[in-house]
Amino acid sequence: MSPDHPPGLDLDRLRGLLDRERPGLVQGPLTGRLIEGGRSNLTYAVSDGATKWVVRRPPLGHVLATAHDMKREHRVISALHPTDVPVPNPVLLCEDPANEAAPGSPFYVMEFVEGTPYRTADQLAPLGPERTRDAVLSLVDTLVELHAVDPAAVGLADFGRPEGFLDRQLRRWGKQLDASRNRDLAGIDELHATLGRRLPRSPTATVVHGDYRLDNVLMGDDDRIKAILDWEMSTLGDPLTDLGLLVMYSLPLGMPDSPVSTTAEAPGHPDPAELVARYAERSGRDVSEVSWYTAFAWFKLAVILEGIHYRYTKGQTVGRGFDRIGDLVPVFIQHGLTTLRDGIQEG
């Protein structure tokens, strides 16, 4: 892969666009590399030798279905950047799919933020227990900051439809499950139905990240969050869905080679009860239904993983770890049922 020609991005044309729209920003020829790929949006690191930026575009070959994501991601980080929520500084949004810099796709440019996304317990281990604990508690504190932002005050009053949010989420993921059914999954329908019967009353809507976890933030050397990334699932909705997902990722699976994040296995990682208590104290929200939100997170991830497994069995997804995804789905289903029955258990 040439640094002059990363797939899906023409650096010469990107330079021309930036020179027109942000004159004086770029000081020399651009080089770049693809730093993230797959089924999600593509991320590139770009530099003129003195300054670095990040470019985000939809996957190659996908235009209409994901084109809105670029505008949406750019809109939310633009709105949040003046607040206390750490997000990269947005530089440019190109909405024209006929542009030649990222052919066939809208894209946006933002500043490059130095930091580390921790995805595994092994990556956290060098920090030691005390720093690991501080880093994860920082994750909770930053989530509180996000949920404290008044959407209307930052121009995001119409960023989603909070009314009926949880019901729509359950129906959406139920449809996703039906679209990838090709084997019996014991308990999945029971989990879905029980979640529907016990639907909680949502608190006041906030900006919701939708995929908030340790490997979707950049952590600095001071164990503080420098930037929250990957806003493609963000909306206005129930803030406790973010908390439930964070709690889910804080429960050890006991599978060290899991293709899903294993940071909960790291020594010093706070247990779920401490994370929930800290969020409740600092946000002032009622978290008495957190078990429902955590069970919903188990269900949602089970559906996502089953979709990946389904595509893998059809030969549509290749790569390391995909052969083990299918084995995780029953584990997630069982955790969801157990959480609804017994509440959150410490790891």
Short mmCIF file of C-alpha atoms in Angstrom, two decimals:
data_model
loop_
_atom_site.label_atom_id
_atom_site.label_comp_id
_atom_site.label_asym_id
_atom_site.label_seq_id
_atom_site.Cartn_x
_atom_site.Cartn_y
_atom_site.Cartn_z
CA MET A 1 0.00 0.00 0.00
CA SER A 2 1.70 3.20 -1.18
CA PRO A 3 1.64 6.22 1.16
CA ASP A 4 0.89 8.27 -1.95
CA HIS A 5 -2.13 6.18 -2.89
CA PRO A 6 -4.00 4.69 0.09
CA PRO A 7 -7.13 2.89 -1.17
CA GLY A 8 -10.14 5.19 -1.49
CA LEU A 9 -8.27 8.48 -0.98
CA ASP A 10 -6.46 10.66 -3.55
CA LEU A 11 -3.97 12.72 -1.56
CA ASP A 12 -3.14 15.18 -4.35
CA ARG A 13 -6.80 16.05 -4.82
CA LEU A 14 -7.29 16.20 -1.06
CA ARG A 15 -4.44 18.73 -0.89
CA GLY A 16 -6.10 20.78 -3.62
CA LEU A 17 -9.43 20.76 -1.80
CA LEU A 18 -7.83 21.80 1.50
CA ASP A 19 -5.88 24.58 -0.22
CA ARG A 20 -9.15 25.94 -1.63
CA GLU A 21 -11.28 25.56 1.49
CA ARG A 22 -8.64 26.09 4.21
CA PRO A 23 -5.85 28.13 2.56
CA GLY A 24 -2.57 28.00 4.44
CA LEU A 25 -3.48 24.92 6.46
CA VAL A 26 -1.30 22.45 4.54
CA GLN A 27 2.38 23.28 4.24
CA GLY A 28 3.66 20.52 1.95
CA PRO A 29 2.82 17.37 -0.03
CA LEU A 30 0.51 14.97 1.77
CA THR A 31 1.29 11.39 2.68
CA GLY A 32 -1.23 9.03 4.23
CA ARG A 33 -2.09 5.53 5.27
CA LEU A 34 -5.22 3.57 6.06
CA ILE A 35 -5.29 2.99 9.82
CA GLU A 36 -8.65 1.28 10.14
CA GLY A 37 -10.79 -0.73 7.80
CA GLY A 38 -13.40 -3.43 7.61
CA ARG A 39 -17.15 -3.20 7.74
CA SER A 40 -17.06 0.20 9.47
CA ASN A 41 -16.10 3.56 8.05
CA LEU A 42 -12.52 3.90 6.82
CA THR A 43 -10.01 6.01 8.72
CA TYR A 44 -6.78 7.46 7.31
CA ALA A 45 -3.85 9.25 8.94
CA VAL A 46 -2.64 12.08 6.70
CA SER A 47 0.36 14.39 7.17
CA ASP A 48 2.22 17.22 5.42
CA GLY A 49 5.37 16.38 7.39
CA ALA A 50 4.64 18.89 10.15
CA THR A 51 0.96 18.40 11.03
CA LYS A 52 -1.24 15.33 11.09
CA TRP A 53 -4.94 14.98 10.30
CA VAL A 54 -7.46 12.16 10.11
CA VAL A 55 -9.81 11.52 7.20
CA ARG A 56 -13.01 9.48 7.59
CA ARG A 57 -15.05 8.06 4.70
CA PRO A 58 -17.56 5.20 4.22
CA PRO A 59 -16.32 1.74 3.20
CA LEU A 60 -15.29 1.34 -0.43
CA GLY A 61 -18.26 0.52 -2.63
CA HIS A 62 -20.82 1.87 -0.14
CA VAL A 63 -22.30 5.27 -0.93
CA LEU A 64 -26.01 5.77 -0.38
CA ALA A 65 -26.44 3.58 2.71
CA THR A 66 -23.67 5.24 4.69
CA ALA A 67 -23.21 8.65 3.08
CA HIS A 68 -25.27 10.31 5.80
CA ASP A 69 -22.91 8.97 8.47
CA MET A 70 -20.15 11.35 7.44
CA LYS A 71 -22.30 14.44 7.82
CA ARG A 72 -23.70 13.06 11.07
CA GLU A 73 -20.28 12.29 12.58
CA HIS A 74 -18.94 15.68 11.52
CA ARG A 75 -22.01 17.43 12.91
CA VAL A 76 -21.78 15.87 16.36
CA ILE A 77 -18.05 16.46 16.85
CA SER A 78 -18.46 20.02 15.56
CA ALA A 79 -21.22 20.61 18.11
CA LEU A 80 -19.32 19.02 20.99
CA HIS A 81 -15.87 20.46 20.32
CA PRO A 82 -16.56 23.77 22.15
CA THR A 83 -17.80 21.83 25.22
CA ASP A 84 -15.86 19.90 27.87
CA VAL A 85 -16.36 16.67 25.91
CA PRO A 86 -13.03 15.68 24.34
CA VAL A 87 -13.43 15.27 20.58
CA PRO A 88 -11.06 16.00 17.69
CA ASN A 89 -11.26 19.45 16.14
CA PRO A 90 -13.21 19.18 12.86
CA VAL A 91 -11.41 20.69 9.86
CA LEU A 92 -13.53 20.10 6.75
CA LEU A 93 -16.68 18.30 5.59
CA CYS A 94 -17.01 17.41 1.91
CA GLU A 95 -20.59 16.34 1.15
CA ASP A 96 -20.24 16.09 -2.63
CA PRO A 97 -20.06 12.38 -3.60
CA ALA A 98 -18.68 13.51 -6.97
CA ASN A 99 -15.53 14.81 -5.29
CA GLU A 100 -12.27 13.35 -6.57
CA ALA A 101 -10.39 13.21 -3.28
CA ALA A 102 -12.48 10.30 -1.94
CA PRO A 103 -14.17 9.20 -5.16
CA GLY A 104 -17.87 8.44 -4.86
CA SER A 105 -18.11 9.32 -1.19
CA PRO A 106 -18.65 12.23 1.19
CA PHE A 107 -15.87 12.47 3.77
CA TYR A 108 -14.54 14.71 6.52
CA VAL A 109 -11.18 15.78 7.91
CA MET A 110 -10.38 16.33 11.59
CA GLU A 111 -7.28 16.89 13.67
CA PHE A 112 -5.07 13.95 14.62
CA VAL A 113 -5.10 13.37 18.38
CA GLU A 114 -2.23 11.54 20.05
CA GLY A 115 -3.39 8.76 22.34
CA THR A 116 -3.86 5.03 22.79
CA PRO A 117 -7.04 2.98 22.24
CA TYR A 118 -6.85 0.05 24.67
CA ARG A 119 -8.61 -3.04 23.34
CA THR A 120 -7.11 -5.94 25.30
CA ALA A 121 -6.04 -6.76 28.83
CA ASP A 122 -2.51 -7.34 27.54
CA GLN A 123 -2.36 -3.78 26.23
CA LEU A 124 -3.48 -2.42 29.61
CA ALA A 125 -1.16 -4.63 31.65
CA PRO A 126 1.95 -2.37 31.38
CA LEU A 127 -0.01 0.44 33.05
CA GLY A 128 -0.36 -1.57 36.25
CA PRO A 129 -3.50 -1.90 38.40
CA GLU A 130 -3.62 1.67 39.72
CA ARG A 131 -3.28 3.40 36.35
CA THR A 132 -5.69 0.93 34.76
CA ARG A 133 -8.27 1.79 37.41
CA ASP A 134 -7.75 5.53 36.84
CA ALA A 135 -8.11 5.14 33.09
CA VAL A 136 -11.41 3.26 33.34
CA LEU A 137 -12.81 5.70 35.92
CA SER A 138 -11.84 8.49 33.53
CA LEU A 139 -14.04 6.74 30.97
CA VAL A 140 -17.01 7.02 33.34
CA ASP A 141 -16.30 10.67 34.15
CA THR A 142 -16.12 11.58 30.47
CA LEU A 143 -19.42 9.81 29.82
CA VAL A 144 -20.98 11.96 32.55
CA GLU A 145 -19.63 15.05 30.78
CA LEU A 146 -21.13 13.92 27.48
CA HIS A 147 -24.53 13.28 29.04
CA ALA A 148 -24.45 16.68 30.76
CA VAL A 149 -24.40 18.55 27.44
CA ASP A 150 -27.71 20.25 26.63
CA PRO A 151 -28.42 19.14 23.04
CA ALA A 152 -30.39 22.28 22.22
CA ALA A 153 -27.58 24.52 23.48
CA VAL A 154 -25.11 23.01 21.01
CA GLY A 155 -27.46 22.83 18.03
CA LEU A 156 -28.36 19.14 18.34
CA ALA A 157 -32.02 19.43 19.36
CA ASP A 158 -33.05 17.58 16.19
CA PHE A 159 -30.23 15.04 16.21
CA GLY A 160 -32.58 12.13 16.99
CA ARG A 161 -36.07 11.09 18.09
CA PRO A 162 -35.98 10.46 21.84
CA GLU A 163 -39.68 9.57 22.13
CA GLY A 164 -40.03 5.78 22.07
CA PHE A 165 -36.25 5.38 21.77
CA LEU A 166 -35.91 2.08 23.68
CA ASP A 167 -38.87 0.46 21.95
CA ARG A 168 -37.46 1.40 18.54
CA GLN A 169 -34.03 0.10 19.52
CA LEU A 170 -35.47 -3.26 20.55
CA ARG A 171 -37.47 -3.55 17.33
CA ARG A 172 -34.47 -2.52 15.24
CA TRP A 173 -32.17 -5.14 16.73
CA GLY A 174 -34.93 -7.74 16.57
CA LYS A 175 -35.16 -7.12 12.83
CA GLN A 176 -31.38 -7.35 12.55
CA LEU A 177 -31.55 -10.73 14.28
CA ASP A 178 -34.23 -12.00 11.91
CA ALA A 179 -32.12 -10.92 8.93
CA SER A 180 -29.22 -13.17 9.99
CA ARG A 181 -31.01 -16.23 11.36
CA ASN A 182 -29.48 -19.43 10.04
CA ARG A 183 -29.21 -21.55 13.18
CA ASP A 184 -30.99 -22.16 16.48
CA LEU A 185 -29.88 -19.82 19.24
CA ALA A 186 -31.26 -21.00 22.56
CA GLY A 187 -32.62 -18.16 24.67
CA ILE A 188 -32.30 -15.31 22.15
CA ASP A 189 -36.05 -14.92 21.64
CA GLU A 190 -36.67 -15.19 25.37
CA LEU A 191 -34.12 -12.46 25.99
CA HIS A 192 -35.68 -10.21 23.36
CA ALA A 193 -39.22 -10.77 24.66
CA THR A 194 -38.29 -10.26 28.30
CA LEU A 195 -36.54 -7.00 27.49
CA GLY A 196 -39.70 -5.87 25.73
CA ARG A 197 -41.94 -6.74 28.69
CA ARG A 198 -39.70 -4.92 31.17
CA LEU A 199 -39.04 -1.77 29.16
CA PRO A 200 -37.98 0.99 31.61
CA ARG A 201 -39.03 4.62 31.51
CA SER A 202 -36.22 6.63 29.93
CA PRO A 203 -34.75 9.70 31.64
CA THR A 204 -34.42 13.00 29.81
CA ALA A 205 -32.73 12.43 26.47
CA THR A 206 -29.08 13.32 25.93
CA VAL A 207 -26.53 12.92 23.18
CA VAL A 208 -25.81 9.18 23.15
CA HIS A 209 -22.55 7.86 21.71
CA GLY A 210 -23.96 4.40 20.96
CA ASP A 211 -20.69 2.44 21.15
CA TYR A 212 -18.94 3.84 24.19
CA ARG A 213 -16.03 1.67 25.37
CA LEU A 214 -12.33 1.87 26.13
CA ASP A 215 -11.13 1.09 22.61
CA ASN A 216 -13.29 3.87 21.13
CA VAL A 217 -11.40 6.57 23.03
CA LEU A 218 -7.81 7.78 22.88
CA MET A 219 -6.12 7.73 26.27
CA GLY A 220 -3.21 10.05 27.01
CA ASP A 221 -0.08 9.31 29.00
CA ASP A 222 -1.78 10.97 31.98
CA ASP A 223 -4.56 8.33 31.83
CA ARG A 224 -7.11 10.96 30.82
CA ILE A 225 -9.23 10.76 27.70
CA LYS A 226 -7.92 12.94 24.89
CA ALA A 227 -10.68 12.19 22.36
CA ILE A 228 -13.81 10.11 21.92
CA LEU A 229 -13.89 8.49 18.47
CA ASP A 230 -16.35 6.57 16.25
CA TRP A 231 -19.56 8.60 16.49
CA GLU A 232 -21.35 6.76 13.68
CA MET A 233 -24.04 5.36 16.04
CA SER A 234 -24.60 8.61 17.95
CA THR A 235 -28.06 10.10 18.36
CA LEU A 236 -30.40 11.69 20.90
CA GLY A 237 -31.74 9.03 23.22
CA ASP A 238 -31.57 7.31 26.56
CA PRO A 239 -28.18 7.99 28.21
CA LEU A 240 -28.36 4.79 30.24
CA THR A 241 -27.88 2.75 27.06
CA ASP A 242 -24.30 4.08 27.01
CA LEU A 243 -23.88 3.13 30.67
CA GLY A 244 -25.28 -0.35 30.09
CA LEU A 245 -22.85 -0.97 27.25
CA LEU A 246 -19.94 0.27 29.37
CA VAL A 247 -20.98 -2.07 32.18
CA MET A 248 -21.26 -4.98 29.75
CA TYR A 249 -17.70 -4.42 28.55
CA SER A 250 -16.58 -4.29 32.21
CA LEU A 251 -17.68 -7.87 32.90
CA PRO A 252 -14.89 -10.39 32.18
CA LEU A 253 -15.83 -13.08 29.67
CA GLY A 254 -13.08 -15.42 30.80
CA MET A 255 -11.99 -15.83 27.18
CA PRO A 256 -8.49 -14.31 26.84
CA ASP A 257 -8.35 -14.91 23.07
CA SER A 258 -11.78 -13.38 22.49
CA PRO A 259 -12.10 -11.27 19.32
CA VAL A 260 -14.21 -8.90 21.45
CA SER A 261 -12.53 -6.42 23.82
CA THR A 262 -10.91 -8.10 26.83
CA THR A 263 -9.95 -5.00 28.83
CA ALA A 264 -12.17 -6.11 31.74
CA GLU A 265 -9.66 -8.91 32.42
CA ALA A 266 -6.86 -6.43 33.24
CA PRO A 267 -5.66 -6.22 36.87
CA GLY A 268 -7.04 -3.08 38.49
CA HIS A 269 -10.08 -2.75 36.23
CA PRO A 270 -12.93 -1.47 38.44
CA ASP A 271 -15.87 -3.80 38.89
CA PRO A 272 -19.26 -2.87 37.36
CA ALA A 273 -20.77 -1.84 40.70
CA GLU A 274 -18.09 0.82 41.19
CA LEU A 275 -18.59 2.17 37.66
CA VAL A 276 -22.36 2.38 38.11
CA ALA A 277 -22.04 4.05 41.52
CA ARG A 278 -19.58 6.61 40.17
CA TYR A 279 -21.85 7.41 37.21
CA ALA A 280 -24.88 7.75 39.50
CA GLU A 281 -23.06 10.02 41.94
CA ARG A 282 -21.61 12.31 39.29
CA SER A 283 -24.62 12.43 36.96
CA GLY A 284 -27.40 12.45 39.55
CA ARG A 285 -29.39 9.97 37.45
CA ASP A 286 -31.44 7.07 38.75
CA VAL A 287 -29.56 3.91 37.78
CA SER A 288 -31.88 1.40 39.46
CA GLU A 289 -32.72 -0.17 36.07
CA VAL A 290 -29.08 -0.56 35.00
CA SER A 291 -29.50 -4.35 34.81
CA TRP A 292 -32.05 -3.91 32.01
CA TYR A 293 -29.69 -1.64 30.07
CA THR A 294 -26.82 -4.07 30.56
CA ALA A 295 -28.95 -7.01 29.41
CA PHE A 296 -29.97 -4.98 26.37
CA ALA A 297 -26.28 -4.41 25.62
CA TRP A 298 -25.67 -8.19 25.79
CA PHE A 299 -28.59 -8.70 23.39
CA LYS A 300 -27.44 -6.00 20.98
CA LEU A 301 -23.90 -7.37 20.85
CA ALA A 302 -25.21 -10.92 20.43
CA VAL A 303 -27.17 -9.77 17.39
CA ILE A 304 -24.18 -7.89 15.95
CA LEU A 305 -21.90 -10.90 16.46
CA GLU A 306 -24.47 -13.25 14.95
CA GLY A 307 -24.63 -11.01 11.89
CA ILE A 308 -20.85 -11.20 11.54
CA HIS A 309 -20.98 -14.99 12.00
CA TYR A 310 -23.72 -15.25 9.38
CA ARG A 311 -21.64 -13.32 6.85
CA TYR A 312 -18.61 -15.44 7.73
CA THR A 313 -20.53 -18.66 7.01
CA LYS A 314 -21.53 -17.18 3.64
CA GLY A 315 -17.91 -16.38 2.80
CA GLN A 316 -18.62 -12.63 2.90
CA THR A 317 -16.25 -11.82 5.78
CA VAL A 318 -12.66 -12.97 6.09
CA GLY A 319 -9.92 -12.20 8.58
CA ARG A 320 -8.40 -13.21 11.86
CA GLY A 321 -10.85 -14.04 14.64
CA PHE A 322 -14.01 -14.25 12.56
CA ASP A 323 -14.06 -18.05 12.89
CA ARG A 324 -14.54 -17.67 16.66
CA ILE A 325 -17.31 -15.07 16.58
CA GLY A 326 -20.08 -17.66 16.35
CA ASP A 327 -18.97 -19.31 19.60
CA LEU A 328 -19.37 -16.03 21.48
CA VAL A 329 -23.05 -15.50 20.61
CA PRO A 330 -24.50 -18.10 23.04
CA VAL A 331 -22.23 -16.70 25.77
CA PHE A 332 -23.65 -13.21 25.26
CA ILE A 333 -27.22 -14.51 25.24
CA GLN A 334 -26.69 -16.35 28.52
CA HIS A 335 -25.12 -13.29 30.13
CA GLY A 336 -28.14 -11.23 29.05
CA LEU A 337 -30.61 -13.70 30.56
CA THR A 338 -28.57 -13.99 33.76
CA THR A 339 -28.37 -10.21 34.10
CA LEU A 340 -32.15 -9.86 33.79
CA ARG A 341 -32.68 -12.62 36.35
CA ASP A 342 -29.98 -11.87 38.90
CA GLY A 343 -28.85 -8.31 38.22
CA ILE A 344 -25.27 -7.24 37.56
CA GLN A 345 -22.72 -9.65 38.94
CA GLU A 346 -19.21 -8.60 39.79
CA GLY A 347 -16.47 -10.03 37.60
#
